[in-house]
Amino acid sequence: MAVGKITFTKTEREKLAEVLWLLNWISVVTGAILFGLGLFLKIEIQKWQEVMSEQGILYVPHMLITTGLAACGINYVGSKICLDCADTNKFLRWKLVMMPYIVCTFFFTACVLAGALMCYSIRSQLEEALYLGLRNTMRFYKDTDTPGRCYLKKTLDLLQIQFQCCGNTDYRDWFQIQWISSRYLDMTNSAVVDRVRSNVEGKYLMDSVPFSCCSTLSSRPCIQHNLSNPGAHAHYDEQSQQLNLWRRGCQQALLDHYTGTMQSIGLTVLLIWLFELLVLTGVRYLQTAMENVIRLGDPDSESEGWILENSLAETACYNFSIIKTLGKCYQVDDDPNINVPTAAADQEAPSAQVQVNVTS
């Protein structure tokens, strides 16, 4: 039994073809939107590429860009096909192309859905990439004279100022690393020397943060040194909200930023997928209705269209049997050299014939 069977008159088939022509052109626009969303997401990720540990998350914008370009091409061809399918004679030119076109459109629609799901499933991977990337960037913050790392200080300062964040998870992360270059340390000062020697790794650690951690919303001058010593500052309470540093870590700030962006893009891509699914369904109805008109031989008669000619179970079994048959076609049961005569066999055949004649 056919799935989704609908009967179409000649007028309804023509109207369906015209509507699908218009929808395919709209789909070309949605393909351009997909391409633009992918390009925008790629640019957003590359803005803070230096603070990420891996570039594997770029597969999401690349997927959207590729799918968007494919959408423009496939739906442009589809608009031409649907316009010609309003006429039975013109449909004959596209009859053999229709099924491959529908299969390609089906896989393309599946890719759009995959792109939408990727936007929602990348959060955990993005979270880990940001944590490791920020940790390494903070470690190299002091290397302003090292080629390949000299720009990291500026990048991290801009990040903390723009996103109003400090450290990886919070401002205390700066206490665990030496973020001041050794060339700016006064090694003639005994306090500095004692601090360096007190660390097993020989690092100059202190309870202070870079200037970019200072909150612009605080009414008092920024306190960025001796943060663990309340007695070093007047009217200072480390645990209260008077601490004039950004409270949020940069990992969470960037994660919230990218998550919000990807969720918005994912919702848009999901709506585009539903629209493409509608177009695909309409094209399938048009194809089956026009093929049935050709079988009937009367262009003005009514014809039936469907999504699947048989039930889902029957269609699956039929396709499985086709795949199984194709697999058997490539199996070689016999040795190709079995029927090929050899030189030894040619020599034995006459001698055997002579022996038979002698005994007889």
mmCIF file of C-alpha atoms in Angstrom:
data_model
loop_
_atom_site.group_PDB
_atom_site.id
_atom_site.type_symbol
_atom_site.label_atom_id
_atom_site.label_comp_id
_atom_site.label_asym_id
_atom_site.label_seq_id
_atom_site.Cartn_x
_atom_site.Cartn_y
_atom_site.Cartn_z
ATOM 1 C CA MET A 1 0.000 0.000 0.000
ATOM 2 C CA ALA A 2 1.363 3.399 -1.013
ATOM 3 C CA VAL A 3 2.367 5.888 1.687
ATOM 4 C CA GLY A 4 0.778 9.343 1.470
ATOM 5 C CA LYS A 5 -1.281 8.679 -1.672
ATOM 6 C CA ILE A 6 -2.987 11.767 -3.163
ATOM 7 C CA THR A 7 -4.972 12.122 -6.401
ATOM 8 C CA PHE A 8 -4.094 15.103 -8.634
ATOM 9 C CA THR A 9 -6.025 16.606 -11.524
ATOM 10 C CA LYS A 10 -4.229 18.213 -14.452
ATOM 11 C CA THR A 11 -4.812 21.695 -12.986
ATOM 12 C CA GLU A 12 -3.533 20.611 -9.573
ATOM 13 C CA ARG A 13 -0.385 19.142 -11.121
ATOM 14 C CA GLU A 14 0.289 22.394 -12.938
ATOM 15 C CA LYS A 15 -0.297 24.409 -9.767
ATOM 16 C CA LEU A 16 2.000 22.073 -7.823
ATOM 17 C CA ALA A 17 4.736 22.501 -10.420
ATOM 18 C CA GLU A 18 4.427 26.311 -10.271
ATOM 19 C CA VAL A 19 4.478 26.375 -6.464
ATOM 20 C CA LEU A 20 7.527 24.088 -6.381
ATOM 21 C CA TRP A 21 9.279 26.330 -8.909
ATOM 22 C CA LEU A 22 8.752 29.278 -6.535
ATOM 23 C CA LEU A 23 9.770 27.259 -3.448
ATOM 24 C CA ASN A 24 12.971 26.119 -5.141
ATOM 25 C CA TRP A 25 13.936 29.705 -5.819
ATOM 26 C CA ILE A 26 13.227 30.530 -2.179
ATOM 27 C CA SER A 27 15.430 27.550 -1.306
ATOM 28 C CA VAL A 28 18.245 29.129 -3.319
ATOM 29 C CA VAL A 29 17.936 32.138 -1.000
ATOM 30 C CA THR A 30 17.917 29.890 2.085
ATOM 31 C CA GLY A 31 21.049 28.218 0.708
ATOM 32 C CA ALA A 32 22.709 31.611 0.535
ATOM 33 C CA ILE A 33 21.588 32.202 4.141
ATOM 34 C CA LEU A 34 23.178 28.879 5.155
ATOM 35 C CA PHE A 35 26.401 29.913 3.444
ATOM 36 C CA GLY A 36 26.325 33.278 5.212
ATOM 37 C CA LEU A 37 25.669 31.709 8.616
ATOM 38 C CA GLY A 38 28.552 29.301 8.151
ATOM 39 C CA LEU A 39 30.864 32.126 7.095
ATOM 40 C CA PHE A 40 29.780 34.267 10.050
ATOM 41 C CA LEU A 41 30.365 31.400 12.509
ATOM 42 C CA LYS A 42 33.796 30.712 11.039
ATOM 43 C CA ILE A 43 34.802 34.355 11.432
ATOM 44 C CA GLU A 44 33.502 34.415 15.014
ATOM 45 C CA ILE A 45 35.520 31.320 15.922
ATOM 46 C CA GLN A 46 38.661 32.635 14.232
ATOM 47 C CA LYS A 47 38.441 35.897 16.213
ATOM 48 C CA TRP A 48 39.555 34.040 19.338
ATOM 49 C CA GLN A 49 41.299 31.159 17.618
ATOM 50 C CA GLU A 50 44.461 31.775 19.648
ATOM 51 C CA VAL A 51 42.743 30.867 22.929
ATOM 52 C CA MET A 52 41.442 27.516 21.665
ATOM 53 C CA SER A 53 43.460 24.334 21.887
ATOM 54 C CA GLU A 54 42.186 22.746 18.658
ATOM 55 C CA GLN A 55 40.704 23.735 15.343
ATOM 56 C CA GLY A 56 38.432 20.687 15.060
ATOM 57 C CA ILE A 57 35.338 22.740 15.881
ATOM 58 C CA LEU A 58 35.686 24.495 12.513
ATOM 59 C CA TYR A 59 33.959 21.503 10.915
ATOM 60 C CA VAL A 60 30.602 23.028 11.929
ATOM 61 C CA PRO A 61 30.968 26.262 9.896
ATOM 62 C CA HIS A 62 32.592 24.286 7.062
ATOM 63 C CA MET A 63 29.573 21.971 7.043
ATOM 64 C CA LEU A 64 27.192 24.931 6.845
ATOM 65 C CA ILE A 65 29.202 26.623 4.091
ATOM 66 C CA THR A 66 29.335 23.455 1.974
ATOM 67 C CA THR A 67 25.649 22.716 2.529
ATOM 68 C CA GLY A 68 24.706 26.279 1.627
ATOM 69 C CA LEU A 69 26.588 26.124 -1.668
ATOM 70 C CA ALA A 70 25.024 22.733 -2.436
ATOM 71 C CA ALA A 71 21.571 24.157 -1.657
ATOM 72 C CA CYS A 72 22.023 26.960 -4.172
ATOM 73 C CA GLY A 73 23.072 24.554 -6.926
ATOM 74 C CA ILE A 74 20.548 21.781 -6.242
ATOM 75 C CA ASN A 75 17.557 24.103 -5.862
ATOM 76 C CA TYR A 76 18.500 26.088 -8.952
ATOM 77 C CA VAL A 77 18.373 22.865 -10.986
ATOM 78 C CA GLY A 78 15.168 21.901 -9.150
ATOM 79 C CA SER A 79 13.434 25.131 -10.181
ATOM 80 C CA LYS A 80 14.124 24.341 -13.836
ATOM 81 C CA ILE A 81 12.915 20.744 -13.456
ATOM 82 C CA CYS A 82 9.689 21.715 -11.657
ATOM 83 C CA LEU A 83 8.859 24.390 -14.225
ATOM 84 C CA ASP A 84 9.204 21.908 -17.097
ATOM 85 C CA CYS A 85 7.249 19.205 -15.255
ATOM 86 C CA ALA A 86 4.034 21.185 -15.681
ATOM 87 C CA ASP A 87 4.044 19.910 -19.279
ATOM 88 C CA THR A 88 3.943 16.161 -19.971
ATOM 89 C CA ASN A 89 6.122 16.428 -23.074
ATOM 90 C CA LYS A 90 8.794 18.421 -21.246
ATOM 91 C CA PHE A 91 8.650 16.031 -18.309
ATOM 92 C CA LEU A 92 9.873 13.199 -20.564
ATOM 93 C CA ARG A 93 13.217 15.003 -20.882
ATOM 94 C CA TRP A 94 13.654 14.974 -17.109
ATOM 95 C CA LYS A 95 12.106 11.597 -16.360
ATOM 96 C CA LEU A 96 15.418 9.775 -15.969
ATOM 97 C CA VAL A 97 16.915 12.670 -13.999
ATOM 98 C CA MET A 98 14.085 13.008 -11.481
ATOM 99 C CA MET A 99 14.926 10.031 -9.273
ATOM 100 C CA PRO A 100 18.684 10.809 -8.975
ATOM 101 C CA TYR A 101 17.736 14.425 -8.284
ATOM 102 C CA ILE A 102 15.361 13.385 -5.487
ATOM 103 C CA VAL A 103 18.014 11.085 -3.974
ATOM 104 C CA CYS A 104 20.595 13.894 -4.033
ATOM 105 C CA THR A 105 18.082 16.288 -2.495
ATOM 106 C CA PHE A 106 17.299 13.734 0.222
ATOM 107 C CA PHE A 107 20.956 13.413 1.215
ATOM 108 C CA PHE A 108 21.387 17.184 1.040
ATOM 109 C CA THR A 109 18.378 17.634 3.348
ATOM 110 C CA ALA A 110 19.928 15.112 5.752
ATOM 111 C CA CYS A 111 23.135 17.193 5.744
ATOM 112 C CA VAL A 112 21.132 20.307 6.670
ATOM 113 C CA LEU A 113 19.655 18.431 9.638
ATOM 114 C CA ALA A 114 23.135 17.211 10.619
ATOM 115 C CA GLY A 115 24.404 20.803 10.520
ATOM 116 C CA ALA A 116 21.591 21.927 12.825
ATOM 117 C CA LEU A 117 22.302 19.122 15.305
ATOM 118 C CA MET A 118 26.033 19.915 15.266
ATOM 119 C CA CYS A 119 25.314 23.443 16.445
ATOM 120 C CA TYR A 120 23.667 22.010 19.570
ATOM 121 C CA SER A 121 26.075 19.130 20.225
ATOM 122 C CA ILE A 122 29.404 20.994 20.018
ATOM 123 C CA ARG A 123 29.177 22.619 23.470
ATOM 124 C CA SER A 124 31.193 19.968 25.364
ATOM 125 C CA GLN A 125 33.952 19.943 22.739
ATOM 126 C CA LEU A 126 34.044 23.733 22.720
ATOM 127 C CA GLU A 127 34.211 23.842 26.519
ATOM 128 C CA GLU A 128 37.267 21.584 26.617
ATOM 129 C CA ALA A 129 38.977 23.437 23.757
ATOM 130 C CA LEU A 130 38.510 26.762 25.538
ATOM 131 C CA TYR A 131 39.737 25.453 28.894
ATOM 132 C CA LEU A 132 42.962 23.999 27.477
ATOM 133 C CA GLY A 133 43.523 26.900 25.097
ATOM 134 C CA LEU A 134 43.084 29.577 27.758
ATOM 135 C CA ARG A 135 45.354 27.691 30.141
ATOM 136 C CA ASN A 136 48.153 27.639 27.550
ATOM 137 C CA THR A 137 47.562 31.267 26.581
ATOM 138 C CA MET A 138 47.833 32.399 30.211
ATOM 139 C CA ARG A 139 51.047 30.387 30.565
ATOM 140 C CA PHE A 140 52.585 32.244 27.602
ATOM 141 C CA TYR A 141 51.204 35.649 28.617
ATOM 142 C CA LYS A 142 54.654 36.833 29.744
ATOM 143 C CA ASP A 143 56.483 35.723 26.546
ATOM 144 C CA THR A 144 56.233 39.062 24.772
ATOM 145 C CA ASP A 145 59.710 38.611 23.244
ATOM 146 C CA THR A 146 59.192 35.054 21.984
ATOM 147 C CA PRO A 147 58.344 34.723 18.257
ATOM 148 C CA GLY A 148 54.915 33.172 17.783
ATOM 149 C CA ARG A 149 53.791 34.145 21.293
ATOM 150 C CA CYS A 150 54.403 37.878 21.388
ATOM 151 C CA TYR A 151 50.791 38.644 20.434
ATOM 152 C CA LEU A 152 49.175 36.448 23.127
ATOM 153 C CA LYS A 153 49.392 39.125 25.843
ATOM 154 C CA LYS A 154 47.483 41.603 23.707
ATOM 155 C CA THR A 155 44.938 38.948 22.710
ATOM 156 C CA LEU A 156 44.249 37.918 26.292
ATOM 157 C CA ASP A 157 44.048 41.495 27.544
ATOM 158 C CA LEU A 158 41.519 42.358 24.815
ATOM 159 C CA LEU A 159 39.540 39.220 25.624
ATOM 160 C CA GLN A 160 39.322 40.062 29.350
ATOM 161 C CA ILE A 161 38.336 43.656 28.652
ATOM 162 C CA GLN A 162 35.780 42.908 25.924
ATOM 163 C CA PHE A 163 34.065 39.984 27.676
ATOM 164 C CA GLN A 164 34.528 41.408 31.188
ATOM 165 C CA CYS A 165 36.181 38.251 32.471
ATOM 166 C CA CYS A 166 39.344 37.302 34.331
ATOM 167 C CA GLY A 167 41.434 34.145 34.219
ATOM 168 C CA ASN A 168 40.312 30.767 32.949
ATOM 169 C CA THR A 169 37.687 29.840 35.531
ATOM 170 C CA ASP A 170 38.163 32.898 37.797
ATOM 171 C CA TYR A 171 40.777 35.521 38.775
ATOM 172 C CA ARG A 172 42.614 33.115 41.110
ATOM 173 C CA ASP A 173 43.986 31.259 38.080
ATOM 174 C CA TRP A 174 46.551 34.051 37.720
ATOM 175 C CA PHE A 175 47.958 33.162 41.159
ATOM 176 C CA GLN A 176 49.148 29.767 39.825
ATOM 177 C CA ILE A 177 51.307 31.046 36.945
ATOM 178 C CA GLN A 178 54.117 33.524 36.447
ATOM 179 C CA TRP A 179 52.564 36.147 34.194
ATOM 180 C CA ILE A 180 55.359 38.737 34.576
ATOM 181 C CA SER A 181 58.425 38.214 32.390
ATOM 182 C CA SER A 182 61.690 37.544 34.255
ATOM 183 C CA ARG A 183 63.380 40.418 32.436
ATOM 184 C CA TYR A 184 61.139 42.850 34.332
ATOM 185 C CA LEU A 185 62.030 41.376 37.740
ATOM 186 C CA ASP A 186 64.584 43.148 39.931
ATOM 187 C CA MET A 187 66.834 40.250 40.867
ATOM 188 C CA THR A 188 68.859 42.545 43.139
ATOM 189 C CA ASN A 189 65.842 42.775 45.417
ATOM 190 C CA SER A 190 66.026 40.133 48.141
ATOM 191 C CA ALA A 191 62.239 39.830 48.352
ATOM 192 C CA VAL A 192 62.041 38.966 44.659
ATOM 193 C CA VAL A 193 64.892 36.465 44.934
ATOM 194 C CA ASP A 194 63.319 34.813 47.991
ATOM 195 C CA ARG A 195 59.971 34.490 46.194
ATOM 196 C CA VAL A 196 61.607 32.844 43.184
ATOM 197 C CA ARG A 197 63.628 30.459 45.345
ATOM 198 C CA SER A 198 60.595 29.504 47.409
ATOM 199 C CA ASN A 199 58.947 27.999 44.323
ATOM 200 C CA VAL A 200 60.040 24.495 43.314
ATOM 201 C CA GLU A 201 59.906 25.374 39.625
ATOM 202 C CA GLY A 202 61.685 28.674 40.147
ATOM 203 C CA LYS A 203 58.672 30.757 39.143
ATOM 204 C CA TYR A 204 57.786 34.183 40.431
ATOM 205 C CA LEU A 205 54.224 33.638 41.709
ATOM 206 C CA MET A 206 52.153 36.271 43.455
ATOM 207 C CA ASP A 207 48.539 36.988 44.347
ATOM 208 C CA SER A 208 47.975 39.579 41.658
ATOM 209 C CA VAL A 209 46.283 39.844 38.255
ATOM 210 C CA PRO A 210 46.886 41.837 35.018
ATOM 211 C CA PHE A 211 45.287 45.247 34.621
ATOM 212 C CA SER A 212 42.757 43.885 32.113
ATOM 213 C CA CYS A 213 41.008 42.050 34.981
ATOM 214 C CA CYS A 214 39.999 45.350 36.604
ATOM 215 C CA SER A 215 36.281 46.081 36.526
ATOM 216 C CA THR A 216 35.277 49.398 35.009
ATOM 217 C CA LEU A 217 32.099 49.307 37.112
ATOM 218 C CA SER A 218 33.952 49.654 40.413
ATOM 219 C CA SER A 219 33.931 53.036 42.081
ATOM 220 C CA ARG A 220 37.325 52.605 43.760
ATOM 221 C CA PRO A 221 40.753 52.401 42.105
ATOM 222 C CA CYS A 222 41.625 48.920 40.917
ATOM 223 C CA ILE A 223 43.194 46.572 43.442
ATOM 224 C CA GLN A 224 45.214 44.038 41.453
ATOM 225 C CA HIS A 225 48.077 43.211 43.837
ATOM 226 C CA ASN A 226 48.154 41.518 47.259
ATOM 227 C CA LEU A 227 44.626 40.254 46.716
ATOM 228 C CA SER A 228 44.965 37.563 49.404
ATOM 229 C CA ASN A 229 46.063 40.061 52.051
ATOM 230 C CA PRO A 230 43.087 42.084 53.327
ATOM 231 C CA GLY A 231 45.355 44.122 55.581
ATOM 232 C CA ALA A 232 47.252 45.540 52.614
ATOM 233 C CA HIS A 233 44.273 47.660 51.537
ATOM 234 C CA ALA A 234 41.959 49.934 53.421
ATOM 235 C CA HIS A 235 38.311 48.865 53.642
ATOM 236 C CA TYR A 236 38.975 45.768 51.554
ATOM 237 C CA ASP A 237 37.067 42.503 51.890
ATOM 238 C CA GLU A 238 38.094 39.706 49.529
ATOM 239 C CA GLN A 239 34.833 37.797 49.920
ATOM 240 C CA SER A 240 32.480 40.729 49.374
ATOM 241 C CA GLN A 241 31.227 42.231 46.122
ATOM 242 C CA GLN A 242 33.565 45.198 46.690
ATOM 243 C CA LEU A 243 36.297 43.240 44.945
ATOM 244 C CA ASN A 244 36.778 45.344 41.863
ATOM 245 C CA LEU A 245 37.795 42.552 39.478
ATOM 246 C CA TRP A 246 35.704 40.739 36.902
ATOM 247 C CA ARG A 247 34.216 37.763 38.702
ATOM 248 C CA ARG A 248 33.502 35.547 35.708
ATOM 249 C CA GLY A 249 36.120 33.327 34.078
ATOM 250 C CA CYS A 250 36.896 33.809 30.390
ATOM 251 C CA GLN A 251 36.116 30.173 29.600
ATOM 252 C CA GLN A 252 32.521 30.624 30.745
ATOM 253 C CA ALA A 253 32.247 34.019 29.039
ATOM 254 C CA LEU A 254 33.386 32.679 25.660
ATOM 255 C CA LEU A 255 31.354 29.499 26.104
ATOM 256 C CA ASP A 256 28.181 31.518 26.730
ATOM 257 C CA HIS A 257 28.961 33.719 23.736
ATOM 258 C CA TYR A 258 29.512 30.838 21.310
ATOM 259 C CA THR A 259 26.671 28.749 22.734
ATOM 260 C CA GLY A 260 24.186 31.568 22.238
ATOM 261 C CA THR A 261 25.440 32.169 18.709
ATOM 262 C CA MET A 262 25.320 28.482 17.757
ATOM 263 C CA GLN A 263 21.876 27.956 19.244
ATOM 264 C CA SER A 264 20.509 30.845 17.189
ATOM 265 C CA ILE A 265 22.207 29.502 14.060
ATOM 266 C CA GLY A 266 21.028 25.962 14.870
ATOM 267 C CA LEU A 267 17.409 27.118 15.160
ATOM 268 C CA THR A 268 17.644 28.926 11.820
ATOM 269 C CA VAL A 269 19.189 25.883 10.138
ATOM 270 C CA LEU A 270 16.477 23.664 11.640
ATOM 271 C CA LEU A 271 13.770 25.875 10.129
ATOM 272 C CA ILE A 272 15.572 25.730 6.772
ATOM 273 C CA TRP A 273 15.646 21.914 7.068
ATOM 274 C CA LEU A 274 11.869 21.813 7.600
ATOM 275 C CA PHE A 275 11.386 24.032 4.550
ATOM 276 C CA GLU A 276 13.690 21.850 2.415
ATOM 277 C CA LEU A 277 11.804 18.761 3.613
ATOM 278 C CA LEU A 278 8.567 20.371 2.416
ATOM 279 C CA VAL A 279 10.092 21.064 -0.997
ATOM 280 C CA LEU A 280 11.433 17.503 -1.256
ATOM 281 C CA THR A 281 8.002 16.062 -0.434
ATOM 282 C CA GLY A 282 6.355 18.222 -3.079
ATOM 283 C CA VAL A 283 8.890 17.214 -5.738
ATOM 284 C CA ARG A 284 8.308 13.547 -4.926
ATOM 285 C CA TYR A 285 4.537 13.974 -5.343
ATOM 286 C CA LEU A 286 5.055 15.758 -8.646
ATOM 287 C CA GLN A 287 7.392 13.050 -9.947
ATOM 288 C CA THR A 288 5.084 10.129 -9.122
ATOM 289 C CA ALA A 289 1.970 11.942 -10.372
ATOM 290 C CA MET A 290 3.588 12.751 -13.735
ATOM 291 C CA GLU A 291 4.941 9.210 -14.156
ATOM 292 C CA ASN A 292 1.458 7.798 -13.579
ATOM 293 C CA VAL A 293 0.030 10.196 -16.191
ATOM 294 C CA ILE A 294 2.521 8.847 -18.726
ATOM 295 C CA ARG A 295 1.510 5.275 -17.861
ATOM 296 C CA LEU A 296 -2.161 6.133 -18.375
ATOM 297 C CA GLY A 297 -1.409 7.792 -21.729
ATOM 298 C CA ASP A 298 -3.871 10.644 -21.175
ATOM 299 C CA PRO A 299 -2.293 13.994 -20.197
ATOM 300 C CA ASP A 300 -5.678 15.388 -19.064
ATOM 301 C CA SER A 301 -6.601 12.520 -16.755
ATOM 302 C CA GLU A 302 -6.278 12.354 -13.006
ATOM 303 C CA SER A 303 -3.233 10.618 -11.553
ATOM 304 C CA GLU A 304 -2.082 9.446 -8.172
ATOM 305 C CA GLY A 305 1.055 10.641 -6.431
ATOM 306 C CA TRP A 306 2.726 9.268 -3.331
ATOM 307 C CA ILE A 307 5.800 9.490 -1.174
ATOM 308 C CA LEU A 308 6.492 5.741 -1.183
ATOM 309 C CA GLU A 309 4.894 3.305 -3.605
ATOM 310 C CA ASN A 310 4.840 0.594 -0.934
ATOM 311 C CA SER A 311 4.871 0.601 2.856
ATOM 312 C CA LEU A 312 8.032 1.429 4.750
ATOM 313 C CA ALA A 313 8.694 -2.231 5.580
ATOM 314 C CA GLU A 314 8.176 -3.372 1.974
ATOM 315 C CA THR A 315 10.368 -0.581 0.631
ATOM 316 C CA ALA A 316 13.145 -1.440 3.085
ATOM 317 C CA CYS A 317 12.987 -5.154 2.172
ATOM 318 C CA TYR A 318 12.993 -4.330 -1.540
ATOM 319 C CA ASN A 319 16.029 -2.059 -1.273
ATOM 320 C CA PHE A 320 17.824 -4.618 0.888
ATOM 321 C CA SER A 321 17.205 -7.336 -1.706
ATOM 322 C CA ILE A 322 18.617 -5.064 -4.429
ATOM 323 C CA ILE A 323 21.769 -4.433 -2.398
ATOM 324 C CA LYS A 324 22.065 -8.152 -1.693
ATOM 325 C CA THR A 325 21.711 -8.991 -5.386
ATOM 326 C CA LEU A 326 24.328 -6.423 -6.333
ATOM 327 C CA GLY A 327 26.673 -7.966 -3.788
ATOM 328 C CA LYS A 328 26.250 -11.413 -5.325
ATOM 329 C CA CYS A 329 27.046 -10.073 -8.782
ATOM 330 C CA TYR A 330 30.559 -9.221 -7.648
ATOM 331 C CA GLN A 331 31.235 -12.615 -6.061
ATOM 332 C CA VAL A 332 33.467 -15.009 -8.098
ATOM 333 C CA ASP A 333 32.488 -18.607 -7.384
ATOM 334 C CA ASP A 334 34.717 -20.340 -9.951
ATOM 335 C CA ASP A 335 38.402 -20.170 -10.635
ATOM 336 C CA PRO A 336 38.894 -18.303 -13.940
ATOM 337 C CA ASN A 337 41.652 -20.733 -14.908
ATOM 338 C CA ILE A 338 39.548 -23.901 -14.561
ATOM 339 C CA ASN A 339 38.492 -24.108 -18.219
ATOM 340 C CA VAL A 340 41.801 -22.930 -19.616
ATOM 341 C CA PRO A 341 43.696 -25.913 -21.170
ATOM 342 C CA THR A 342 47.298 -26.368 -20.089
ATOM 343 C CA ALA A 343 50.276 -27.694 -22.048
ATOM 344 C CA ALA A 344 50.466 -30.834 -19.874
ATOM 345 C CA ALA A 345 46.830 -31.663 -20.568
ATOM 346 C CA ASP A 346 47.386 -31.309 -24.326
ATOM 347 C CA GLN A 347 50.251 -33.818 -24.188
ATOM 348 C CA GLU A 348 48.351 -36.395 -22.117
ATOM 349 C CA ALA A 349 45.270 -36.442 -24.323
ATOM 350 C CA PRO A 350 46.881 -38.122 -27.445
ATOM 351 C CA SER A 351 48.707 -40.760 -25.369
ATOM 352 C CA ALA A 352 45.467 -41.743 -23.657
ATOM 353 C CA GLN A 353 43.793 -42.107 -27.051
ATOM 354 C CA VAL A 354 46.575 -44.408 -28.328
ATOM 355 C CA GLN A 355 46.269 -46.707 -25.350
ATOM 356 C CA VAL A 356 42.536 -47.089 -25.939
ATOM 357 C CA ASN A 357 43.073 -48.047 -29.576
ATOM 358 C CA VAL A 358 45.692 -50.683 -28.734
ATOM 359 C CA THR A 359 43.535 -52.453 -26.169
ATOM 360 C CA SER A 360 40.623 -52.501 -28.482
#
